[in-house]
mmCIF file of C-alpha atoms in Angstrom:
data_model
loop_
_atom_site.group_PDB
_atom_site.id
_atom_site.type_symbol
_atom_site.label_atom_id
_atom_site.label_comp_id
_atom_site.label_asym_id
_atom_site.label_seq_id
_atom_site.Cartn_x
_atom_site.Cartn_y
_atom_site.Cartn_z
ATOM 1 C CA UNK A 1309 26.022 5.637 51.800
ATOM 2 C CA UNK A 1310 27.627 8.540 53.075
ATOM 3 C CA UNK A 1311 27.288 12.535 53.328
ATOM 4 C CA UNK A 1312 27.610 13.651 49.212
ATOM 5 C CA UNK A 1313 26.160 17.515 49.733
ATOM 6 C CA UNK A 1314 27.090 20.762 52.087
ATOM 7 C CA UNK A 1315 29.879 20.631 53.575
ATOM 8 C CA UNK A 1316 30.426 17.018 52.987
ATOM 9 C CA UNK A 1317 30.289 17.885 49.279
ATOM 10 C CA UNK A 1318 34.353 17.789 48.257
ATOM 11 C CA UNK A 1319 34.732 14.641 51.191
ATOM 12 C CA UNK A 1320 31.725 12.868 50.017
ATOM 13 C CA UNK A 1321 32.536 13.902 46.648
ATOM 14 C CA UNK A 1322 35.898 12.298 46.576
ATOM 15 C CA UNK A 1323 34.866 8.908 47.873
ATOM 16 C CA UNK A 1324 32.359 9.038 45.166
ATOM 17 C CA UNK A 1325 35.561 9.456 42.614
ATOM 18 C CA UNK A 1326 37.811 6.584 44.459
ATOM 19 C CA UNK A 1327 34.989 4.407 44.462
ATOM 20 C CA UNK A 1328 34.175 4.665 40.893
ATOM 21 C CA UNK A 1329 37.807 4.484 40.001
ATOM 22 C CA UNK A 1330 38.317 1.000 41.797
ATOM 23 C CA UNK A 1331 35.572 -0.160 40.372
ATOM 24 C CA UNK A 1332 37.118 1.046 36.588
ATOM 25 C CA UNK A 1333 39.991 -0.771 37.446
ATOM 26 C CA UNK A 1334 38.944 -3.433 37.603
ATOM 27 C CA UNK A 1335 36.211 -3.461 34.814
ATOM 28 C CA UNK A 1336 32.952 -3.479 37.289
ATOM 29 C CA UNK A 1337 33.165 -6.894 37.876
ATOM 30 C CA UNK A 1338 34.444 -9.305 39.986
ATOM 31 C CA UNK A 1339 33.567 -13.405 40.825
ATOM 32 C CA UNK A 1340 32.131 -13.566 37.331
ATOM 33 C CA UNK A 1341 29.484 -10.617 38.148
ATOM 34 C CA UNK A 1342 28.951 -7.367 36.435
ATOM 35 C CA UNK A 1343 29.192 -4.642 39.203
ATOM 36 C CA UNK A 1344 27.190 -1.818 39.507
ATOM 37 C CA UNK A 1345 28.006 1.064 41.826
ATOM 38 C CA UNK A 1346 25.210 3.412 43.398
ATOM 39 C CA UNK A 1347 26.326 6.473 45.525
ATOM 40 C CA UNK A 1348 23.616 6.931 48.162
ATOM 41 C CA UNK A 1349 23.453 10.344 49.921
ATOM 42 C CA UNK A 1350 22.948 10.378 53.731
ATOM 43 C CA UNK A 1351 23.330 13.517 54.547
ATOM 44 C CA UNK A 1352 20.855 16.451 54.782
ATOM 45 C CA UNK A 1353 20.807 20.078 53.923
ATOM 46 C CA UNK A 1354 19.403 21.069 57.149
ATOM 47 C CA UNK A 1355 22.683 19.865 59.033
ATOM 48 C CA UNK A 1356 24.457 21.424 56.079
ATOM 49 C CA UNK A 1357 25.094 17.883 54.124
ATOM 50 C CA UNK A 1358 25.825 16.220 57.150
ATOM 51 C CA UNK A 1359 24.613 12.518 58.209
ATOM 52 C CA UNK A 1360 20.669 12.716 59.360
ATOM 53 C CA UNK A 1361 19.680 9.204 61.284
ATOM 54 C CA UNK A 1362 16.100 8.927 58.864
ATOM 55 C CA UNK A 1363 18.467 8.940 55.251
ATOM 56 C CA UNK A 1364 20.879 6.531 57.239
ATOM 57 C CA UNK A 1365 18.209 4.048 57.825
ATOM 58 C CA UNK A 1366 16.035 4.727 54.205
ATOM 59 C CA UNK A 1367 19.804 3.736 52.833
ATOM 60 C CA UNK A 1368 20.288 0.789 55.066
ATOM 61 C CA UNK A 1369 16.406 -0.609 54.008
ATOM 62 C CA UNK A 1370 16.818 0.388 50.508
ATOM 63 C CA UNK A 1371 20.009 -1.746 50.403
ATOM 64 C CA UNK A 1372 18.226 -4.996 52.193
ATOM 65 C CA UNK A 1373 15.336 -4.586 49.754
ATOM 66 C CA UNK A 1374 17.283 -5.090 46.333
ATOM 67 C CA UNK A 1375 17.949 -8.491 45.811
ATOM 68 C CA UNK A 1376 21.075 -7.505 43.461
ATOM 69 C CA UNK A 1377 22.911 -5.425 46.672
ATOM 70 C CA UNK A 1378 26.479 -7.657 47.277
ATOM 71 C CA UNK A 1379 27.636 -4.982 49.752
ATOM 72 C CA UNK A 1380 26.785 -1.204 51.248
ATOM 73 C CA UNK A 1381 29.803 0.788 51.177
ATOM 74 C CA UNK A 1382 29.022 2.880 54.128
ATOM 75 C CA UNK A 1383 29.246 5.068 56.775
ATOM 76 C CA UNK A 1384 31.265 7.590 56.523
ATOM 77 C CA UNK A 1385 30.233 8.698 59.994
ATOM 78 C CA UNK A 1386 30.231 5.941 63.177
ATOM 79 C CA UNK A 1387 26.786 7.241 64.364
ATOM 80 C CA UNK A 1388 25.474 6.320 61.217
ATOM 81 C CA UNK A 1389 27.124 3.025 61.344
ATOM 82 C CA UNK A 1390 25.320 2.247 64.507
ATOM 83 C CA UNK A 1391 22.171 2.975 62.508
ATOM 84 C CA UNK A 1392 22.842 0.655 59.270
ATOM 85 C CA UNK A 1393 24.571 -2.034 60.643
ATOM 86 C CA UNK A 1394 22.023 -3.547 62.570
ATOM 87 C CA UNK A 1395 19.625 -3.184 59.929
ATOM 88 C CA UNK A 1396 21.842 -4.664 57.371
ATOM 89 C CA UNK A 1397 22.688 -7.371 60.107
ATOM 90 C CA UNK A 1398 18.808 -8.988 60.428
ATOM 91 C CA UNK A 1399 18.732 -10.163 56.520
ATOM 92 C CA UNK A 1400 18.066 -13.375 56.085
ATOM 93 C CA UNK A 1401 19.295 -16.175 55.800
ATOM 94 C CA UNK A 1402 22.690 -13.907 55.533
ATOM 95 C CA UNK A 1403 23.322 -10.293 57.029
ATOM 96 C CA UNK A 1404 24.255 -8.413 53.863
ATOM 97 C CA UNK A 1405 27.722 -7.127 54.295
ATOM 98 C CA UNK A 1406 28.788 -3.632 55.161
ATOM 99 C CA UNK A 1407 32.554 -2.052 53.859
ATOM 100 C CA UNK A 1408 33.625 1.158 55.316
ATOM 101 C CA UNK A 1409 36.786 3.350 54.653
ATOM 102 C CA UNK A 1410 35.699 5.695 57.910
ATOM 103 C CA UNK A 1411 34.464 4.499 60.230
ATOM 104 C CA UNK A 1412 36.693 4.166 63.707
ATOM 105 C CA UNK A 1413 34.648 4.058 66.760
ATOM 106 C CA UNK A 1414 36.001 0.895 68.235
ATOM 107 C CA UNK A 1415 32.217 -0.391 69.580
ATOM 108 C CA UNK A 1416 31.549 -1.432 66.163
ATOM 109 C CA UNK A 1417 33.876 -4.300 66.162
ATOM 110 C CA UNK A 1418 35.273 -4.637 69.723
ATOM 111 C CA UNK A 1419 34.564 -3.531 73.639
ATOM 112 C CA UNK A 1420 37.089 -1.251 74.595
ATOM 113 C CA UNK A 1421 37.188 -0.565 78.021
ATOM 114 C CA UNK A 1422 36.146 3.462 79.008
ATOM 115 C CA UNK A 1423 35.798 4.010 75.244
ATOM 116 C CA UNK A 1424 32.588 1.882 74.363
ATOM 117 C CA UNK A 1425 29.192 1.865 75.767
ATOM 118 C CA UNK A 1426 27.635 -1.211 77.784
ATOM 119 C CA UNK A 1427 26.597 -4.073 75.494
ATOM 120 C CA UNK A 1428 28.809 -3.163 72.206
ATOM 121 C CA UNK A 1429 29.862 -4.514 69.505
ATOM 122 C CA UNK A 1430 27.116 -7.314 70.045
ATOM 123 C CA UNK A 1431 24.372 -5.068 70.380
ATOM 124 C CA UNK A 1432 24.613 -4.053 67.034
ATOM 125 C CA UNK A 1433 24.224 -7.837 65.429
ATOM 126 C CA UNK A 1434 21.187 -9.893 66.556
ATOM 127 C CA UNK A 1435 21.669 -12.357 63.843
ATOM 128 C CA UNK A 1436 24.980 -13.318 65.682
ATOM 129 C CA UNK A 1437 27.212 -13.114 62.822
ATOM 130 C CA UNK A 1438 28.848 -10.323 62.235
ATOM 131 C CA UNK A 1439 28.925 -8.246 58.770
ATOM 132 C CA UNK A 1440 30.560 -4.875 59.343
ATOM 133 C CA UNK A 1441 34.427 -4.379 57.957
ATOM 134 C CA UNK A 1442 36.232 -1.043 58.309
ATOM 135 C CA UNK A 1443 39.412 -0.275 55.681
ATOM 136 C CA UNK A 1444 40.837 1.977 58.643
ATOM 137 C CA UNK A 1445 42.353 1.885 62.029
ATOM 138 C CA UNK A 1446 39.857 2.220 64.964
ATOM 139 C CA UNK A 1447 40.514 4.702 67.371
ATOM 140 C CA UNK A 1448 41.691 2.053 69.740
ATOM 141 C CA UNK A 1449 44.781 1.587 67.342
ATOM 142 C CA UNK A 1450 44.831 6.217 66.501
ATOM 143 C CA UNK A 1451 44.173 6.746 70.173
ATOM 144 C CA UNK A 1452 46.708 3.959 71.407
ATOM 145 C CA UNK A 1453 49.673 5.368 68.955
ATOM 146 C CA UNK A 1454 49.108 8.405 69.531
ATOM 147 C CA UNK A 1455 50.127 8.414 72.962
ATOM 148 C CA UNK A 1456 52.824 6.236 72.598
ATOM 149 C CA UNK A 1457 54.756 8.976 70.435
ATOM 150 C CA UNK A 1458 53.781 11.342 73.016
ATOM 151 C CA UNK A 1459 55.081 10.007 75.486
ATOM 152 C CA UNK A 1460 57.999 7.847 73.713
ATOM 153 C CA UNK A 1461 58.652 9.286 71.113
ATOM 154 C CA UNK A 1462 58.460 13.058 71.956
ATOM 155 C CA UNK A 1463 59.732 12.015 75.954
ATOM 156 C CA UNK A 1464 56.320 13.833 76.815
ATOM 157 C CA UNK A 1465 55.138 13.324 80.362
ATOM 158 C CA UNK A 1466 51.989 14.872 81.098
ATOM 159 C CA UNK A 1467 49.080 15.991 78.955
ATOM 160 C CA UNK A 1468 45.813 17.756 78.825
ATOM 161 C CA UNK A 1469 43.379 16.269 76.916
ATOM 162 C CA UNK A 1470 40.915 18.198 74.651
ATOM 163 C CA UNK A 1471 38.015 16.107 72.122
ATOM 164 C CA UNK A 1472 35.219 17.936 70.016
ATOM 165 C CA UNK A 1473 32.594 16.153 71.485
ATOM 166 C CA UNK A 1474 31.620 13.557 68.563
ATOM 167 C CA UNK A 1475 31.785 9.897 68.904
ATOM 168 C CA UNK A 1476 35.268 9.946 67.061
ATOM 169 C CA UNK A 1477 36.904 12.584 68.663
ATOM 170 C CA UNK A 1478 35.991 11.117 72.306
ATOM 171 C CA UNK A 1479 36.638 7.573 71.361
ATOM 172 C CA UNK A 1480 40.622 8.601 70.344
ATOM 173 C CA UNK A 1481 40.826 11.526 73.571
ATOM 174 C CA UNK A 1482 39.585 8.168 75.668
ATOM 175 C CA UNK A 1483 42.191 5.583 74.179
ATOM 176 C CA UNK A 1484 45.094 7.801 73.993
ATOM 177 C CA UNK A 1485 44.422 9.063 77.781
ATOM 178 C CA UNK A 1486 44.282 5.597 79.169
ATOM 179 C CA UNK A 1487 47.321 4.614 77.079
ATOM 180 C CA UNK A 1488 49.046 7.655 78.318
ATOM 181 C CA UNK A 1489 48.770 7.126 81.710
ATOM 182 C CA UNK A 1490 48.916 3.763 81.183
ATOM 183 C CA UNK A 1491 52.797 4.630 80.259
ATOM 184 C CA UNK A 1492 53.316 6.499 83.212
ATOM 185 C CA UNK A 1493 52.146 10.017 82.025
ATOM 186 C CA UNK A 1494 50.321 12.043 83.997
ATOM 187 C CA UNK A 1495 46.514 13.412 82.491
ATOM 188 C CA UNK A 1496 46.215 16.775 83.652
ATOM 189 C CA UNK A 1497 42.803 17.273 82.774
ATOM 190 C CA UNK A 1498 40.698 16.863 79.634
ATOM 191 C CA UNK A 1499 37.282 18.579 78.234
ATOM 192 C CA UNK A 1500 35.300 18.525 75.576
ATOM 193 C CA UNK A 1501 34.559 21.312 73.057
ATOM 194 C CA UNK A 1502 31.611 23.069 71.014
ATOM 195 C CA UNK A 1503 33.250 22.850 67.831
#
């Protein structure tokens, strides 16, 4: 489940592809089971293919209602994870499992302090047990790196810190300023932007 149309078309597109080839690989199957791989589209063409919270959560309940579904490969985009996971989480007697290649906000798996809101990661499984994997770094390990070539690496010593405003962009500005002064830099200032 991720955005396949708009904008998200070629991105979407491509995970589609890599998906499908993995699966070729290794003959759709796996433990014994045939595998069968469904591309669900959560985007919408009123936010020009983008994620849209309603196809998030029809994906989510479509996935918990098919007794075949192993796994949801999803979200491409955080917000949306915050949507399917704890959907996904509440199946009995076993939260269904959730992969994703994308997703970095770190309040999906882990508090980070200044970076994640009140009450995460738990928040987002009631059953207790957790089901969400990501394939990627958080932004806690981007954000943290980051700064330390900045200011190690490159022998930089002060920065100004600028993030587009969405959960990903905020979640690596936040990390990589507390790492930075953390190091001894010195934060300047930082903003968001309308991008």
């Amino acid at each position: 489940s991720w955005p396949l149309t708009g904008s998200m078309e070629g991105t979407g597109g491509d995970a589609v592809a890599a998906a499908q080839m993995a699966f070729d690989d290794f003959g759709s199957a796996a433990g014994g089971f045939a595998l069968v791989y469904e591309p669900l589209d959560d985007g919408v063409a009123a936010n020009n293919g983008g994620w849209e919270a309603g196809k998030e959560t029809e994906n989510a309940n479509k996935a918990i209602n098919d007794a075949d579904c192993m796994v949801l490969m999803a979200t491409y985009n955080s917000g949306a994870a915050k949507i399917a996971i704890p959907i996904l989480n509440q199946v009995e007697p076993d939260p269904l499992a959730m992969i994703s290649f994308a997703n970095t906000y770190p309040g999906l798996t882990v508090a980070v302090e200044g970076a994640t809101e009140e009450g995460e990661p738990e928040v987002y499984y009631p059953s207790g047990k957790r089901n969400f994997m990501r394939v990627c770094p958080g932004d806690q390990i981007q954000g943290g790196a980051s700064a330390r070539w900045a200011y190690n690496d490159q022998e930089r010593r002060k920065a100004y810190v600028l993030d587009d405003n969405s959960l990903y962009g905020k979640g690596v500005a936040t990390v990589f300023q507390n790492t930075f002064a953390d190091l001894g830099g010195e934060i300047l200032g930082s903003e968001s932007f309308d991008k």
